[in-house]
Amino acid sequence: MRIFDADALECLASIVEEGGFERAAVRLSITQSAVSQRLRALEAQVGTVLLVRSRPVKPTSAGRLLIKHAMQMRLLRADLETDLQDFTPSAGAPTEEERVSIAINADSIATWALSALDTLVHGGLPLEIITDDQDFTHEWLREGQVLGCVTTLKQALRGCKVLPLGAMQYVVVATRAYAQAHCPQGLTPHNFRQIPFIAFNRKDDLQTEFVGRALGLRRVKLNQRFVPSSEGQVRAVLAGWGASVLPELEVRHLLANGELVNLAPNVTLPVNLYWHCWNLHSEVIDRLTAALSSAAAQSLGQPTTPAPAAKSAKTSRVAQT
């Protein structure tokens, strides 16, 4: 069995995480030449190229395997650090290289997930949260760049275990003034084309999915504006930019005080969320799993049941209330 140099593995992971050699050198406190030398030595040992020299750089298939190994080494060190704290409570803070990465969708970060992680972070866990659309966070786990993720994917990835978290409920909202001026009857088949919808990014299909199902339309083309931030979407709606499909948990207080109105009060979009993580015996993973599942149980609704076979997974999300 080949044994890989830990510094070289960390160098490879840092290049990908930082997006290039120069920033990796700064992070590791070594020269850029040393970064290149470590990578060349690792590629020579493996016998293949590990990085595609693009902007930003991307790992090859072999590179992704070694990055996953580097992440697992970090996890082992984090587990050891956790165990040693009982014996050496005055030990120094973890270094940049020891950080533990997970991927969480932006809406969960904006609502329930951060408070779930408070105790772990205050306890010294060197956590990095990577954000993406909930339908794509699992790709970070698949490529080995994180040890766990919150995603809509139900099936466990290879080498991973999965835990249902619950369903996040989505509603379509606008300001009262905007609704009175542009859609006083709420969302209808006659006005949805004229309403700008604030989406997270081009991968965000919640807006079209909600409108299509709520209005009974097979194909929907929306006038969309993109704001890649959950909090930013709310601010854009409050500024009168248009309407948006947002987590009810995030806009509940704004609906209660009248700043926003529900344009389709009889319709919600429940989106099931799942926690995926490496199937390893690890105190850090166990603590992350417990923290996220406990917070989700308090904040999210029960998972929705699958749709009948004749319907797609996408169309199963919308429920009449």
Short mmCIF file of C-alpha atoms in Angstrom, two decimals:
data_model
loop_
_atom_site.label_atom_id
_atom_site.label_comp_id
_atom_site.label_asym_id
_atom_site.label_seq_id
_atom_site.Cartn_x
_atom_site.Cartn_y
_atom_site.Cartn_z
CA MET A 1 0.00 0.00 0.00
CA ARG A 2 1.35 3.39 -0.95
CA ILE A 3 1.76 5.96 1.83
CA PHE A 4 1.25 9.56 0.72
CA ASP A 5 2.94 12.53 2.32
CA ALA A 6 0.43 14.39 4.48
CA ASP A 7 1.85 17.81 3.55
CA ALA A 8 1.59 16.99 -0.16
CA LEU A 9 -2.04 15.86 0.25
CA GLU A 10 -2.90 19.03 2.13
CA CYS A 11 -1.15 21.04 -0.56
CA LEU A 12 -3.29 19.43 -3.28
CA ALA A 13 -6.49 20.09 -1.31
CA SER A 14 -5.47 23.69 -0.64
CA ILE A 15 -4.79 24.41 -4.31
CA VAL A 16 -8.31 23.29 -5.23
CA GLU A 17 -10.00 24.97 -2.27
CA GLU A 18 -8.20 28.27 -2.80
CA GLY A 19 -8.53 28.19 -6.58
CA GLY A 20 -4.84 28.40 -7.44
CA PHE A 21 -1.19 27.96 -6.45
CA GLU A 22 -0.53 31.48 -5.20
CA ARG A 23 -3.39 31.55 -2.70
CA ALA A 24 -2.57 28.01 -1.58
CA ALA A 25 0.98 29.16 -0.84
CA VAL A 26 -0.31 32.02 1.29
CA ARG A 27 -2.64 29.71 3.19
CA LEU A 28 0.11 27.14 3.85
CA SER A 29 2.74 29.81 4.62
CA ILE A 30 5.17 28.43 2.05
CA THR A 31 6.45 29.68 -1.28
CA GLN A 32 4.58 29.13 -4.54
CA SER A 33 7.59 27.16 -5.74
CA ALA A 34 7.25 24.82 -2.76
CA VAL A 35 3.57 24.30 -3.61
CA SER A 36 4.50 23.31 -7.16
CA GLN A 37 7.25 20.98 -5.93
CA ARG A 38 4.91 19.19 -3.53
CA LEU A 39 2.31 18.74 -6.23
CA ARG A 40 4.86 17.43 -8.75
CA ALA A 41 6.18 14.95 -6.19
CA LEU A 42 2.67 13.73 -5.44
CA GLU A 43 1.84 13.37 -9.14
CA ALA A 44 5.08 11.46 -9.67
CA GLN A 45 4.22 9.10 -6.82
CA VAL A 46 0.68 8.51 -8.13
CA GLY A 47 1.83 8.31 -11.74
CA THR A 48 -0.81 10.61 -13.22
CA VAL A 49 -1.88 14.24 -13.42
CA LEU A 50 -3.93 15.35 -10.41
CA LEU A 51 -4.99 18.84 -11.50
CA VAL A 52 -6.34 20.45 -14.64
CA ARG A 53 -4.47 23.75 -14.91
CA SER A 54 -7.57 25.84 -15.63
CA ARG A 55 -8.89 28.97 -13.92
CA PRO A 56 -9.79 28.01 -11.30
CA VAL A 57 -7.84 24.77 -11.22
CA LYS A 58 -9.90 21.58 -11.09
CA PRO A 59 -8.99 18.10 -9.82
CA THR A 60 -8.85 15.12 -12.14
CA SER A 61 -10.57 11.88 -11.15
CA ALA A 62 -7.41 10.73 -9.39
CA GLY A 63 -7.07 14.16 -7.81
CA ARG A 64 -10.58 13.94 -6.37
CA LEU A 65 -9.73 10.60 -4.75
CA LEU A 66 -6.64 12.05 -3.09
CA ILE A 67 -8.53 15.16 -1.97
CA LYS A 68 -11.10 12.92 -0.32
CA HIS A 69 -8.23 11.12 1.42
CA ALA A 70 -6.87 14.49 2.58
CA MET A 71 -10.31 15.37 3.97
CA GLN A 72 -10.44 12.06 5.83
CA MET A 73 -7.02 12.80 7.31
CA ARG A 74 -8.37 16.14 8.50
CA LEU A 75 -11.31 14.38 10.06
CA LEU A 76 -9.02 11.98 11.92
CA ARG A 77 -7.03 14.92 13.26
CA ALA A 78 -10.23 16.71 14.29
CA ASP A 79 -11.41 13.56 16.09
CA LEU A 80 -8.07 13.31 17.87
CA GLU A 81 -8.22 16.99 18.84
CA THR A 82 -11.72 16.45 20.25
CA ASP A 83 -10.59 13.46 22.30
CA LEU A 84 -7.47 15.24 23.58
CA GLN A 85 -9.39 18.27 24.83
CA ASP A 86 -10.48 16.27 27.88
CA PHE A 87 -6.82 15.86 28.81
CA THR A 88 -5.38 19.15 27.52
CA PRO A 89 -8.14 21.80 27.69
CA SER A 90 -5.61 24.61 27.21
CA ALA A 91 -4.40 23.30 23.86
CA GLY A 92 -4.06 25.85 21.10
CA ALA A 93 -6.71 26.55 18.50
CA PRO A 94 -6.81 24.31 15.39
CA THR A 95 -4.89 25.59 12.40
CA GLU A 96 -6.28 26.54 8.99
CA GLU A 97 -5.27 23.12 7.65
CA GLU A 98 -7.42 21.29 10.21
CA ARG A 99 -10.76 22.74 9.15
CA VAL A 100 -13.74 20.45 8.60
CA SER A 101 -15.88 21.23 5.54
CA ILE A 102 -19.58 20.58 4.99
CA ALA A 103 -21.99 21.80 2.29
CA ILE A 104 -25.37 23.30 3.23
CA ASN A 105 -27.98 24.90 1.00
CA ALA A 106 -28.34 28.67 1.33
CA ASP A 107 -31.93 28.60 2.61
CA SER A 108 -30.98 26.30 5.49
CA ILE A 109 -28.05 28.57 6.36
CA ALA A 110 -30.42 31.56 6.41
CA THR A 111 -32.93 29.84 8.67
CA TRP A 112 -32.12 26.91 10.97
CA ALA A 113 -28.68 25.43 10.27
CA LEU A 114 -26.29 27.99 11.80
CA SER A 115 -27.90 27.89 15.24
CA ALA A 116 -27.61 24.10 15.11
CA LEU A 117 -23.84 24.41 14.84
CA ASP A 118 -23.33 27.02 17.58
CA THR A 119 -22.19 24.60 20.26
CA LEU A 120 -19.72 22.84 17.98
CA VAL A 121 -18.16 26.07 16.72
CA HIS A 122 -17.89 27.56 20.21
CA GLY A 123 -16.33 24.28 21.28
CA GLY A 124 -13.50 24.84 18.82
CA LEU A 125 -14.54 22.86 15.73
CA PRO A 126 -12.70 24.48 12.77
CA LEU A 127 -15.77 24.48 10.53
CA GLU A 128 -16.04 25.59 6.90
CA ILE A 129 -19.53 25.80 5.38
CA ILE A 130 -19.82 25.70 1.60
CA THR A 131 -23.12 26.88 0.15
CA ASP A 132 -24.91 25.81 -3.02
CA ASP A 133 -28.40 25.11 -4.28
CA GLN A 134 -30.02 22.27 -2.31
CA ASP A 135 -30.18 20.14 -5.47
CA PHE A 136 -26.41 20.40 -5.95
CA THR A 137 -24.75 20.36 -2.52
CA HIS A 138 -24.29 16.58 -2.79
CA GLU A 139 -21.87 17.10 -5.68
CA TRP A 140 -19.38 18.54 -3.18
CA LEU A 141 -19.67 15.33 -1.16
CA ARG A 142 -19.49 13.13 -4.26
CA GLU A 143 -16.20 14.80 -5.23
CA GLY A 144 -14.79 14.33 -1.72
CA GLN A 145 -14.44 18.05 -0.96
CA VAL A 146 -16.72 17.92 2.10
CA LEU A 147 -17.48 15.24 4.69
CA GLY A 148 -21.22 15.89 4.74
CA CYS A 149 -23.98 17.87 3.07
CA VAL A 150 -27.61 18.95 3.39
CA THR A 151 -29.34 18.16 0.10
CA THR A 152 -32.60 17.08 -1.54
CA LEU A 153 -31.03 13.81 -2.71
CA LYS A 154 -32.71 10.86 -0.97
CA GLN A 155 -30.43 7.98 -2.02
CA ALA A 156 -27.17 7.61 -0.10
CA LEU A 157 -24.01 8.18 -2.10
CA ARG A 158 -21.42 5.41 -2.22
CA GLY A 159 -19.55 5.16 1.06
CA CYS A 160 -22.00 7.50 2.77
CA LYS A 161 -25.00 7.28 5.09
CA VAL A 162 -28.13 9.40 4.86
CA LEU A 163 -30.57 10.78 7.45
CA PRO A 164 -33.92 12.47 6.65
CA LEU A 165 -34.09 15.95 8.22
CA GLY A 166 -37.63 17.03 7.33
CA ALA A 167 -39.35 19.28 4.83
CA MET A 168 -38.78 23.00 4.35
CA GLN A 169 -42.02 24.74 3.33
CA TYR A 170 -41.88 27.37 0.57
CA VAL A 171 -44.42 30.12 -0.19
CA VAL A 172 -44.68 32.81 -2.86
CA VAL A 173 -44.55 36.36 -1.49
CA ALA A 174 -44.39 40.02 -2.48
CA THR A 175 -44.82 43.32 -0.66
CA ARG A 176 -48.36 44.45 -0.03
CA ALA A 177 -47.82 47.53 -2.21
CA TYR A 178 -46.44 45.46 -5.09
CA ALA A 179 -49.31 42.97 -4.86
CA GLN A 180 -51.95 45.71 -4.86
CA ALA A 181 -50.37 47.36 -7.90
CA HIS A 182 -49.55 44.30 -10.02
CA CYS A 183 -51.46 41.25 -8.77
CA PRO A 184 -54.37 42.25 -6.50
CA GLN A 185 -56.01 38.84 -7.08
CA GLY A 186 -52.82 37.04 -6.13
CA LEU A 187 -50.94 34.69 -8.46
CA THR A 188 -53.07 33.73 -11.47
CA PRO A 189 -52.56 32.19 -14.93
CA HIS A 190 -53.15 35.66 -16.38
CA ASN A 191 -50.53 37.67 -14.49
CA PHE A 192 -47.57 35.41 -13.67
CA ARG A 193 -45.74 36.31 -16.91
CA GLN A 194 -45.70 39.99 -15.95
CA ILE A 195 -44.36 39.40 -12.43
CA PRO A 196 -40.56 39.39 -12.07
CA PHE A 197 -39.53 36.46 -9.84
CA ILE A 198 -36.40 36.74 -7.72
CA ALA A 199 -34.45 33.46 -8.02
CA PHE A 200 -31.24 32.44 -6.25
CA ASN A 201 -29.36 31.67 -9.48
CA ARG A 202 -29.87 29.94 -12.82
CA LYS A 203 -29.85 26.53 -11.11
CA ASP A 204 -32.80 27.53 -8.91
CA ASP A 205 -35.95 25.88 -10.29
CA LEU A 206 -38.18 26.51 -7.26
CA GLN A 207 -39.80 29.54 -8.87
CA THR A 208 -40.90 27.79 -12.07
CA GLU A 209 -41.80 24.61 -10.23
CA PHE A 210 -44.03 26.43 -7.75
CA VAL A 211 -45.81 28.50 -10.38
CA GLY A 212 -46.33 25.55 -12.72
CA ARG A 213 -47.85 23.33 -10.08
CA ALA A 214 -49.82 26.08 -8.32
CA LEU A 215 -51.46 27.14 -11.57
CA GLY A 216 -51.72 23.69 -13.14
CA LEU A 217 -49.37 24.52 -16.03
CA ARG A 218 -47.08 22.01 -17.71
CA ARG A 219 -44.58 24.53 -19.02
CA VAL A 220 -43.72 27.80 -17.34
CA LYS A 221 -41.40 30.54 -18.52
CA LEU A 222 -40.84 33.27 -15.96
CA ASN A 223 -39.37 36.73 -16.02
CA GLN A 224 -36.58 36.18 -13.48
CA ARG A 225 -34.02 38.28 -11.66
CA PHE A 226 -31.14 36.56 -9.88
CA VAL A 227 -29.86 37.33 -6.39
CA PRO A 228 -27.44 34.64 -5.12
CA SER A 229 -28.27 35.04 -1.43
CA SER A 230 -31.28 33.89 0.58
CA GLU A 231 -31.24 37.06 2.66
CA GLY A 232 -30.67 39.04 -0.54
CA GLN A 233 -33.76 37.54 -2.14
CA VAL A 234 -35.83 38.69 0.82
CA ARG A 235 -34.34 42.18 0.64
CA ALA A 236 -35.02 42.34 -3.11
CA VAL A 237 -38.67 41.42 -2.55
CA LEU A 238 -38.96 44.02 0.24
CA ALA A 239 -37.48 46.60 -2.14
CA GLY A 240 -40.29 45.91 -4.61
CA TRP A 241 -38.24 44.08 -7.23
CA GLY A 242 -40.99 41.49 -7.69
CA ALA A 243 -42.14 38.24 -6.09
CA SER A 244 -40.20 35.19 -4.93
CA VAL A 245 -40.71 31.65 -3.67
CA LEU A 246 -39.03 31.66 -0.25
CA PRO A 247 -38.89 29.48 2.88
CA GLU A 248 -41.94 30.16 5.06
CA LEU A 249 -39.58 29.89 8.03
CA GLU A 250 -37.56 32.83 6.72
CA VAL A 251 -40.48 35.16 5.93
CA ARG A 252 -42.91 34.12 8.68
CA HIS A 253 -42.39 37.29 10.72
CA LEU A 254 -42.70 39.49 7.62
CA LEU A 255 -46.01 37.87 6.73
CA ALA A 256 -47.21 38.26 10.32
CA ASN A 257 -46.45 41.99 10.46
CA GLY A 258 -47.87 42.67 6.99
CA GLU A 259 -44.65 43.68 5.24
CA LEU A 260 -45.14 40.77 2.85
CA VAL A 261 -48.27 39.02 1.58
CA ASN A 262 -48.74 35.46 0.36
CA LEU A 263 -49.74 35.51 -3.31
CA ALA A 264 -50.99 31.90 -3.20
CA PRO A 265 -52.15 31.33 0.40
CA ASN A 266 -53.58 27.88 -0.34
CA VAL A 267 -50.37 26.47 -1.79
CA THR A 268 -47.05 25.46 -0.24
CA LEU A 269 -44.01 23.75 -1.70
CA PRO A 270 -42.51 21.22 0.74
CA VAL A 271 -38.91 20.34 -0.11
CA ASN A 272 -37.49 17.30 1.68
CA LEU A 273 -33.95 17.72 3.02
CA TYR A 274 -31.45 14.99 3.90
CA TRP A 275 -28.11 14.93 5.71
CA HIS A 276 -25.49 12.84 3.92
CA CYS A 277 -22.09 12.14 5.48
CA TRP A 278 -19.20 9.71 5.18
CA ASN A 279 -20.01 6.30 6.64
CA LEU A 280 -17.12 6.40 9.10
CA HIS A 281 -16.81 5.97 12.85
CA SER A 282 -16.07 9.56 13.84
CA GLU A 283 -16.92 11.64 16.88
CA VAL A 284 -16.96 14.81 14.75
CA ILE A 285 -19.39 13.32 12.23
CA ASP A 286 -21.59 11.98 15.02
CA ARG A 287 -21.73 15.40 16.70
CA LEU A 288 -22.51 17.15 13.42
CA THR A 289 -25.24 14.63 12.65
CA ALA A 290 -26.80 14.97 16.10
CA ALA A 291 -26.71 18.78 16.03
CA LEU A 292 -28.25 19.11 12.56
CA SER A 293 -30.92 16.45 13.07
CA SER A 294 -31.98 17.93 16.43
CA ALA A 295 -32.30 21.47 15.03
CA ALA A 296 -34.11 20.24 11.92
CA ALA A 297 -36.62 18.34 14.05
CA GLN A 298 -37.51 21.61 15.81
CA SER A 299 -37.59 23.84 12.72
CA LEU A 300 -38.72 21.72 9.75
CA GLY A 301 -41.93 19.88 9.05
CA GLN A 302 -42.29 16.14 8.60
CA PRO A 303 -40.89 14.75 5.32
CA THR A 304 -43.50 14.55 2.58
CA THR A 305 -44.51 11.18 1.19
CA PRO A 306 -43.37 10.24 -2.32
CA ALA A 307 -45.67 11.07 -5.22
CA PRO A 308 -47.47 8.28 -7.13
CA ALA A 309 -45.35 6.59 -9.78
CA ALA A 310 -47.08 8.51 -12.60
CA LYS A 311 -45.71 11.80 -11.28
CA SER A 312 -42.14 12.95 -11.34
CA ALA A 313 -40.07 13.66 -8.23
CA LYS A 314 -40.20 17.34 -9.11
CA THR A 315 -43.97 17.53 -9.24
CA SER A 316 -44.31 15.73 -5.92
CA ARG A 317 -43.06 18.72 -3.97
CA VAL A 318 -46.12 20.98 -4.15
CA ALA A 319 -48.99 20.42 -1.74
CA GLN A 320 -52.34 22.10 -1.36
CA THR A 321 -52.93 23.32 2.18
#
